XYZ file of C-alpha atoms in Angstrom:
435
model
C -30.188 38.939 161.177
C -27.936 37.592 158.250
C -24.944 37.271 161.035
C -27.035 35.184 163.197
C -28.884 32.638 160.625
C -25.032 31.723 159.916
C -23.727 31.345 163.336
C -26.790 29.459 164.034
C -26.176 27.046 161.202
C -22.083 27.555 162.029
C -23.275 26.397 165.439
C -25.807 23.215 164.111
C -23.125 22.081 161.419
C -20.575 21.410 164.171
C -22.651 19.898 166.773
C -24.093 17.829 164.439
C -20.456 16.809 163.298
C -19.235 16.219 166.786
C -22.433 13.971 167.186
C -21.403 11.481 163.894
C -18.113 11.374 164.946
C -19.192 10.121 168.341
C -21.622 7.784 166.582
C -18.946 6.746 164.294
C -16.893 5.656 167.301
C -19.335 3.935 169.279
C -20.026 1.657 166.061
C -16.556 0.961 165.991
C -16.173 0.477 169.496
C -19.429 -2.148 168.721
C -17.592 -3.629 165.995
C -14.723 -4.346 168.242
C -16.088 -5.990 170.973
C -17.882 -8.738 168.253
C -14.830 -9.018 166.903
C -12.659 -9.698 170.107
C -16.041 -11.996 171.323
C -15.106 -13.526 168.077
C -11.495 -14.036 168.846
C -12.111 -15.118 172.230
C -14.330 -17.975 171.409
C -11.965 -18.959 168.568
C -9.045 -18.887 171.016
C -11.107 -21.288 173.827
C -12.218 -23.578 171.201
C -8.613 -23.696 169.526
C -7.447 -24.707 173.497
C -10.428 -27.149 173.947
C -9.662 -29.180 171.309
C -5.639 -28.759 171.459
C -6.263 -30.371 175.230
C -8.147 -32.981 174.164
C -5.858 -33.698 171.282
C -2.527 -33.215 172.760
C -3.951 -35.735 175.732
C -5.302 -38.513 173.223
C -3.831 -39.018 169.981
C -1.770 -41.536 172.144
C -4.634 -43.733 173.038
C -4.986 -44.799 169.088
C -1.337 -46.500 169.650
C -0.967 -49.005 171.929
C 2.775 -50.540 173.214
C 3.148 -54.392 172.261
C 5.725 -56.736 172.461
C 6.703 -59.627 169.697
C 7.183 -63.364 171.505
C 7.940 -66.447 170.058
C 4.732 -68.404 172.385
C 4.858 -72.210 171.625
C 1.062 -73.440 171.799
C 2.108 -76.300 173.463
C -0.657 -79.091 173.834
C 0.692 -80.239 177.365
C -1.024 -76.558 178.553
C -3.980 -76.220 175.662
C -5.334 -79.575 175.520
C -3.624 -81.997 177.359
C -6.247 -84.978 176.891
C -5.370 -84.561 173.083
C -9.242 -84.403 172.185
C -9.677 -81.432 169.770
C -13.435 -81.651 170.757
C -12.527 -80.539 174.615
C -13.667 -77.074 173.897
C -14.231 -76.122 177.651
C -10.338 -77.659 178.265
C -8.858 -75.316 175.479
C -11.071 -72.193 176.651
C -9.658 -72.520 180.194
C -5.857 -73.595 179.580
C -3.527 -71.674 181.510
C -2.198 -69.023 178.303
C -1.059 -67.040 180.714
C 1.605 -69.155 181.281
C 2.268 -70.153 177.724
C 2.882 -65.836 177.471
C 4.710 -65.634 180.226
C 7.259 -68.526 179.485
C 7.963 -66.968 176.132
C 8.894 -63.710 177.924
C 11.521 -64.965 180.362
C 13.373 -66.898 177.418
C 13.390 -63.385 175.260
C 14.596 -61.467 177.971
C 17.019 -64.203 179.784
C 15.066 -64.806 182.746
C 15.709 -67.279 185.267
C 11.953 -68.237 186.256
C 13.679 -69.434 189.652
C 14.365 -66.661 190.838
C 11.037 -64.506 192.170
C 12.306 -61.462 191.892
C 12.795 -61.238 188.706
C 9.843 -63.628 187.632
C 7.524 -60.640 188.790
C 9.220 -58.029 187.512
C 9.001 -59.681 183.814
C 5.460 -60.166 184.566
C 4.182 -56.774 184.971
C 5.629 -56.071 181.557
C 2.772 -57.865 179.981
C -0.886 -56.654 179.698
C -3.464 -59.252 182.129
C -5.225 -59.571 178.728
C -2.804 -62.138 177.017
C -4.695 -64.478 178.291
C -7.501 -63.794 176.165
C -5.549 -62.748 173.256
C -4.303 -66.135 172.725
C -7.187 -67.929 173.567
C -9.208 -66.471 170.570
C -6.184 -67.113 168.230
C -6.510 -71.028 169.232
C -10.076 -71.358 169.184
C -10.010 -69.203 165.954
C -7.182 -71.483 164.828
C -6.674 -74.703 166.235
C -3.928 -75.821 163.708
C -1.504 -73.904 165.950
C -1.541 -76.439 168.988
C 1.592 -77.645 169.450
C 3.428 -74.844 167.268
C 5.544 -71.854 167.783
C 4.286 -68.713 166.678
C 5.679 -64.800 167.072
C 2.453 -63.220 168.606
C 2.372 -59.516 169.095
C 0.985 -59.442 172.851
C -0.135 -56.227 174.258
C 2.632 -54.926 176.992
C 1.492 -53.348 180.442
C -0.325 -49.830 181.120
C 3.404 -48.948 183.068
C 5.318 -50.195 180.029
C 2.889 -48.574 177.254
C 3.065 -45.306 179.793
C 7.037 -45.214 179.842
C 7.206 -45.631 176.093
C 4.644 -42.561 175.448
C 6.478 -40.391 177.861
C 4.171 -40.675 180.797
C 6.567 -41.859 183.240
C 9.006 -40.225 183.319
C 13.015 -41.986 183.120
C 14.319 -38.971 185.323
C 12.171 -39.908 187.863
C 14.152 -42.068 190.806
C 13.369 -45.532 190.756
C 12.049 -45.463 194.568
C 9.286 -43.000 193.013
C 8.436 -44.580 189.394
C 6.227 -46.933 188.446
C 8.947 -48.848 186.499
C 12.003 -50.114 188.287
C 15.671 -49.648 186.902
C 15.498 -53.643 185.660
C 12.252 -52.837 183.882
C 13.444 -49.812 182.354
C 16.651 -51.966 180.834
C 14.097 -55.226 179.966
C 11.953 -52.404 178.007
C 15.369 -50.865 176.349
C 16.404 -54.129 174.969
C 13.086 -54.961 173.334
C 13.283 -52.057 171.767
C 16.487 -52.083 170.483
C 15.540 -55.122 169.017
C 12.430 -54.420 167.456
C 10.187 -56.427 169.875
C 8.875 -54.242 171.342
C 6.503 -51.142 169.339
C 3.904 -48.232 169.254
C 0.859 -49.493 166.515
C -2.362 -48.739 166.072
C -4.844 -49.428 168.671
C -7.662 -51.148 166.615
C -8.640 -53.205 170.464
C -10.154 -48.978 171.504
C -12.739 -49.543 169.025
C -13.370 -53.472 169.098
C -12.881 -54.096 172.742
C -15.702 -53.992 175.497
C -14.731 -52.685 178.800
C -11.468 -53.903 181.081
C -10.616 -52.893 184.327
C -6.903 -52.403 182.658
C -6.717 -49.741 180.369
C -4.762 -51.307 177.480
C -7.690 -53.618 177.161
C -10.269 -51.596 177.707
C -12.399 -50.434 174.251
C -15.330 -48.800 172.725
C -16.743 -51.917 171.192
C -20.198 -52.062 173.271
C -20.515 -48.229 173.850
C -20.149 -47.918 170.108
C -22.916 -50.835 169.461
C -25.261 -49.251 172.042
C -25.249 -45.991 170.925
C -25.932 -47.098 167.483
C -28.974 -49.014 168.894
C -29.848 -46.084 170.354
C -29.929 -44.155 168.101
C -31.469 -46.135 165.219
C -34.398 -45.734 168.026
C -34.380 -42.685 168.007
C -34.308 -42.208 163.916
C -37.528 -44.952 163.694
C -39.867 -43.713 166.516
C -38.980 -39.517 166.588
C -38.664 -38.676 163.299
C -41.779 -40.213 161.944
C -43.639 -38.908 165.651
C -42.207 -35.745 165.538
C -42.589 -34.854 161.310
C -46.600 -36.045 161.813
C -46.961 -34.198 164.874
C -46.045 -31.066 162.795
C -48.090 -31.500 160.125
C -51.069 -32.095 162.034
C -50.515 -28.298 164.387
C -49.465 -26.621 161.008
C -52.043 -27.933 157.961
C -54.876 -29.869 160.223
C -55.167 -28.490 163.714
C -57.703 -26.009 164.135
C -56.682 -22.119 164.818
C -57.784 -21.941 168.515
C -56.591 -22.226 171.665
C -55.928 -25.963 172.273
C -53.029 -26.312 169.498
C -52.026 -22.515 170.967
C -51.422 -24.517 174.761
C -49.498 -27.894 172.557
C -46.943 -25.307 170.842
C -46.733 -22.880 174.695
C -45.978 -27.279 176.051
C -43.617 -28.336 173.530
C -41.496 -25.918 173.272
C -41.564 -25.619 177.072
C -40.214 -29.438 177.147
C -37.196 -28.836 174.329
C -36.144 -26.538 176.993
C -36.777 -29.354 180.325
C -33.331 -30.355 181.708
C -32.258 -33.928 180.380
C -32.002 -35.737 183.688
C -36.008 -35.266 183.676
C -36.347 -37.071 181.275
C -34.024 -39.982 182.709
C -36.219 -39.776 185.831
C -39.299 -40.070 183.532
C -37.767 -43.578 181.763
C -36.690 -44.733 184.952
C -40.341 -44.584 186.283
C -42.400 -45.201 182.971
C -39.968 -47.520 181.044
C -38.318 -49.310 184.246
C -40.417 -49.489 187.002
C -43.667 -49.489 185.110
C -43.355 -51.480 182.081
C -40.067 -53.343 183.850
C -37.866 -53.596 180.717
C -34.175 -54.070 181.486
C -31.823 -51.908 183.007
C -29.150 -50.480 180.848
C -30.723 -51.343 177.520
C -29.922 -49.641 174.614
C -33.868 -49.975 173.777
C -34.465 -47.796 177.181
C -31.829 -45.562 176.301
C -33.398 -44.934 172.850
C -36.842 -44.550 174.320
C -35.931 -41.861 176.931
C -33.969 -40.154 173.992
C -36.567 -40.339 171.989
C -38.559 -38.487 174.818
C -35.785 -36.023 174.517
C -35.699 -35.182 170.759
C -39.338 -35.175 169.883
C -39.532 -31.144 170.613
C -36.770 -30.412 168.907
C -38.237 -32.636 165.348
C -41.270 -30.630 166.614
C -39.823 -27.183 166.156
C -37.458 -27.521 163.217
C -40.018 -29.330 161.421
C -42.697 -26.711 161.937
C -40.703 -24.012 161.413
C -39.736 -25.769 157.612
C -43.116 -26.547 157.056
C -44.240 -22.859 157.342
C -41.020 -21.668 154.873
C -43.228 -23.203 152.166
C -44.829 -20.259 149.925
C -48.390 -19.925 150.346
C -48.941 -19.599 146.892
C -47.406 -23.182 146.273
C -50.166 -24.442 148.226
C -52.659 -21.992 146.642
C -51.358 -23.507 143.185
C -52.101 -27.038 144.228
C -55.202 -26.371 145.908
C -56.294 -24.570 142.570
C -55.524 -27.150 140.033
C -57.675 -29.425 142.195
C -55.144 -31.262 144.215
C -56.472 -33.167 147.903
C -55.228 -32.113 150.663
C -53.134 -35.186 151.081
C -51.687 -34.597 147.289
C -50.901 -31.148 148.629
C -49.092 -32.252 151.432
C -47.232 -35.082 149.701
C -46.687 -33.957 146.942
C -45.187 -30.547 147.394
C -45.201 -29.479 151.185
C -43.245 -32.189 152.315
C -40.986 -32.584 149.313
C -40.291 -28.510 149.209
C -39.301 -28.786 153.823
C -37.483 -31.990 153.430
C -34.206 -29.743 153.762
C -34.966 -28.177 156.971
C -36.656 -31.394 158.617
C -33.493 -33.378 157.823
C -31.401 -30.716 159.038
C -33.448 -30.692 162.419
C -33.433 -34.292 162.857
C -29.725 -34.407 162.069
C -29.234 -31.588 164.779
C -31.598 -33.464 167.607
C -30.002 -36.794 167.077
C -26.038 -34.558 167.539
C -27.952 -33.656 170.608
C -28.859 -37.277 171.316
C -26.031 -39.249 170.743
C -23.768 -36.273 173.043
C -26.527 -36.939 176.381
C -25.197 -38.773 179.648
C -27.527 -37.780 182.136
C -30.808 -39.358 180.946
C -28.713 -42.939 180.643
C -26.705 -42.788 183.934
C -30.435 -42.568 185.462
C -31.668 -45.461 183.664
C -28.252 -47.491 185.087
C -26.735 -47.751 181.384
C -23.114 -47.142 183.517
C -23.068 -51.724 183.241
C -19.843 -53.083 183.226
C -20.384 -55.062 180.137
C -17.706 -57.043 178.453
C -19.442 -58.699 175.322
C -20.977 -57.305 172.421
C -24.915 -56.598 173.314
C -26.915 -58.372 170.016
C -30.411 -56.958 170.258
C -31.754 -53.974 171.917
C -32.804 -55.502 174.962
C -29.051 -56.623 176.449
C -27.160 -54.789 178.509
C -24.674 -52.075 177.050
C -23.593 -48.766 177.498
C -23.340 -45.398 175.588
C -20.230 -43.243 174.346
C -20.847 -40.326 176.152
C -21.281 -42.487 179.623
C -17.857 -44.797 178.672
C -16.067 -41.465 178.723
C -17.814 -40.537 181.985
C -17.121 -43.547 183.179
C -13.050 -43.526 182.075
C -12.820 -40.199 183.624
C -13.903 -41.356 187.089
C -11.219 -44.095 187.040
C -7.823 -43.600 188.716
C -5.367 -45.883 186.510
C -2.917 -43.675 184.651
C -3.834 -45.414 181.091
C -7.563 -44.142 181.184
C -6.330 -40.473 181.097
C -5.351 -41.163 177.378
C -8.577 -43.265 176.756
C -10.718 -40.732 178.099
C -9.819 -38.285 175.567
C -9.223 -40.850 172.736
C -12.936 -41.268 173.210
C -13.766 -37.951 173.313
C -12.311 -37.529 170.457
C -14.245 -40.086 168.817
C -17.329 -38.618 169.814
C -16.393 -35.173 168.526
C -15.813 -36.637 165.200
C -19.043 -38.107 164.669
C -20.548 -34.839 165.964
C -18.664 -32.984 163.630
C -19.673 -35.521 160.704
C -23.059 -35.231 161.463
C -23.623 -31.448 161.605
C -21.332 -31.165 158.585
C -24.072 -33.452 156.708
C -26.840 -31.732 158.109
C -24.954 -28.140 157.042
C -24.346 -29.931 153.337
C -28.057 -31.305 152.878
C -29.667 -27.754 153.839
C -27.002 -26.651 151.029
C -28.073 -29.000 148.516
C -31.459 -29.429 148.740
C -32.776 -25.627 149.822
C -34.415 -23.756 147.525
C -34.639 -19.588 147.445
C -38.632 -17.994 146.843
């Protein structure tokens, strides 16, 4: 009987050995695959953002080239009045730009030939370039001054290494004559790479080298500051009510089953809602940044919702136990210690709907915020455009130069993305208490 309680227990022991060590390996096995999840992620995000980096650092340099352009009055204002604003805004700079070019590079403007090819080193915008500096400056008529003018997408392109030299001439964008006109500015320091400061004060070109982020950047600050004055207060009073006034029974039950059924609604639904209620109905303006900011607001008001609940509830019972004990209202209560004690976790929520917000194309290419819009918008109600639909918009154009400016922008975005979630990940830091 002895023989057979210790085989028996011979016999348990190593099954139940056999059975950890095949535990033991299925836990590491577990651990493994989190680990190479881990990896993988790291490893697409780490190719993301090295594609998007590799493909715009370049668009935050922009090829220009240094001309000696003599304002001369003949072409500015030839009447001599310095009053004749409409006859300075509509001289002919173009030529003033041009003229300059063909003396720097020996051209004989005779011959046609060569008169184009010099052309299509310079950018279409010089035009406007030195109109502002006259009507900023009208002490310039009639001088010579060295003007940095922006050079051509081609010319820009064949200085960043998009065109490539090795390329025959038959097949490249630049010819052999360009590629010599573009050598000798170089070589003589007329010609240079520096910083692009027209991608985030310039409104939208049909050429890429003028084409910026000035109104997208304007509009989606209008939008937003929308969003920030009609969500947040909606959305944090919305969750008060459901968590310290609304009654335990079924009706607030069905509000909480709706709202978080709508954080979860696609976003073009709710660009097919402001098209109907805030377009059709109402008949505000078409690409508005106060539409925009109205059919985001739409958007974020679940999320506030949620997050804001969900702080709300973190609060101790006994805190309000406390208050209501020592006499306090329930307005004191809420004020004074509710709110104060879930401020962390309804600015982090707000923080993460407006990243959420600001990232949205969908809901504004319904509403028709895709306007080609060349001036800053002032108020609300003008037309304007968002970051996320400028890149959308880049990317569907075929020029070479809005390759670059897609991902500059992108990259833009990104960073205030990052920005913002690092704030909301630094306030939930700060200001979070442990119970």
């Amino acid at each position: 009987m002895t023989d057979q309680t210790a085989s028996l227990a011979s016999f348990t022991g190593d099954e139940a050995r056999k059975k950890l060590r095949k535990r033991h390996r299925a836990e590491r096995r577990f651990r493994m695959y989190g680990v190479a999840a881990i990896l993988f992620a790291l490893a697409f995000l780490v190719f993301l953002f090295t594609s998007i980096f590799s493909q715009g650092w370049s668009a935050f340099l922009q090829t220009s080239i240094k001309l000696p352009v003599e304002f001369s009055q003949d072409v500015i204002n030839p009447s001599g009045n310095p009053d004749a604003e409409e006859e300075i805004f509509r001289a002919n700079y173009v030529k003033l730009a041009r003229t300059a070019l063909y003396k720097e590079l020996g051209v004989d403007p005779e011959v046609r030939k060569e008169r184009r090819a010099a052309n299509e080193l310079l950018s279409r915008g010089v035009d406007v370039q030195l109109r502002d500096m006259v009507l900023r400056d009208p002490s310039i008529v009639g001088k010579t001054e060295d003007v940095w003018l922006l050079a051509s997408d081609n010319a820009d392109a064949l200085l960043k290494g998009s065109i490539d030299r090795e390329t025959p001439s038959d097949r490249r964008a630049v010819s052999d004559q360009q590629v010599a006109w573009i050598d000798q500015l170089v070589d003589n320091g007329d010609m240079k790479k520096r910083f692009n400061t027209g991608l985030f004060l310039n409104g939208a070109s049909s050429s890429p080298e003028t084409a910026g982020l000035g109104v997208a950047l304007i509009g989606s600050f209008f939008m937003m500051l929308t969003v920030v004055l009609l969500a947040v207060p909606l959305g944090v009073c919305a969750a008060l009510y459901l968590e310290e006034y609304a009654p335990k029974a079924r009706s607030p039950d069905t509000i909480e089953v709706n709202i978080n059924n709508l954080a979860a609604v696609p976003s073009i639904v709710f660009g097919l809602l402001g098209l109907a209620v805030f377009i059709n109905f109402f008949g505000l303006p078409r690409s508005a940044s106060l539409v925009g900011g109205l059919v985001l607001t739409l958007m974020t008001l679940p999320t506030i919702i949620i997050t804001t609940r969900a702080a709300i509830r973190a609060v101790p019972p006994s805190i309000r136990e406390a208050a209501l004990g020592v006499g306090a209202s329930k307005m004191q209560l809420i004020g004074h210690h509710v709110l104060p004690l879930s401020l962390p976790g309804i600015l982090t929520g707000t923080i993460i709907g407006l990243v959420q917000a600001l990232g949205e194309t969908a809901p504004l290419l319904m509403i028709g915020m895709v306007a080609f819009v060349v001036e800053y918008p002032t108020t609300p109600l003008e037309p304007a455009t968002g970051l996320p639909v400028q890149i959308y918009m880049w990317a569907s154009s075929a020029e070479r130069g809005f390759v670059e400016r897609t991902a500059g922008a992108t990259m833009v975005l990104l960073a205030f993305l990052i920005v913002m979630n690092s704030l909301a990940v630094y306030l939930r830091n700060r200001f979070e208490r442990k119970w």
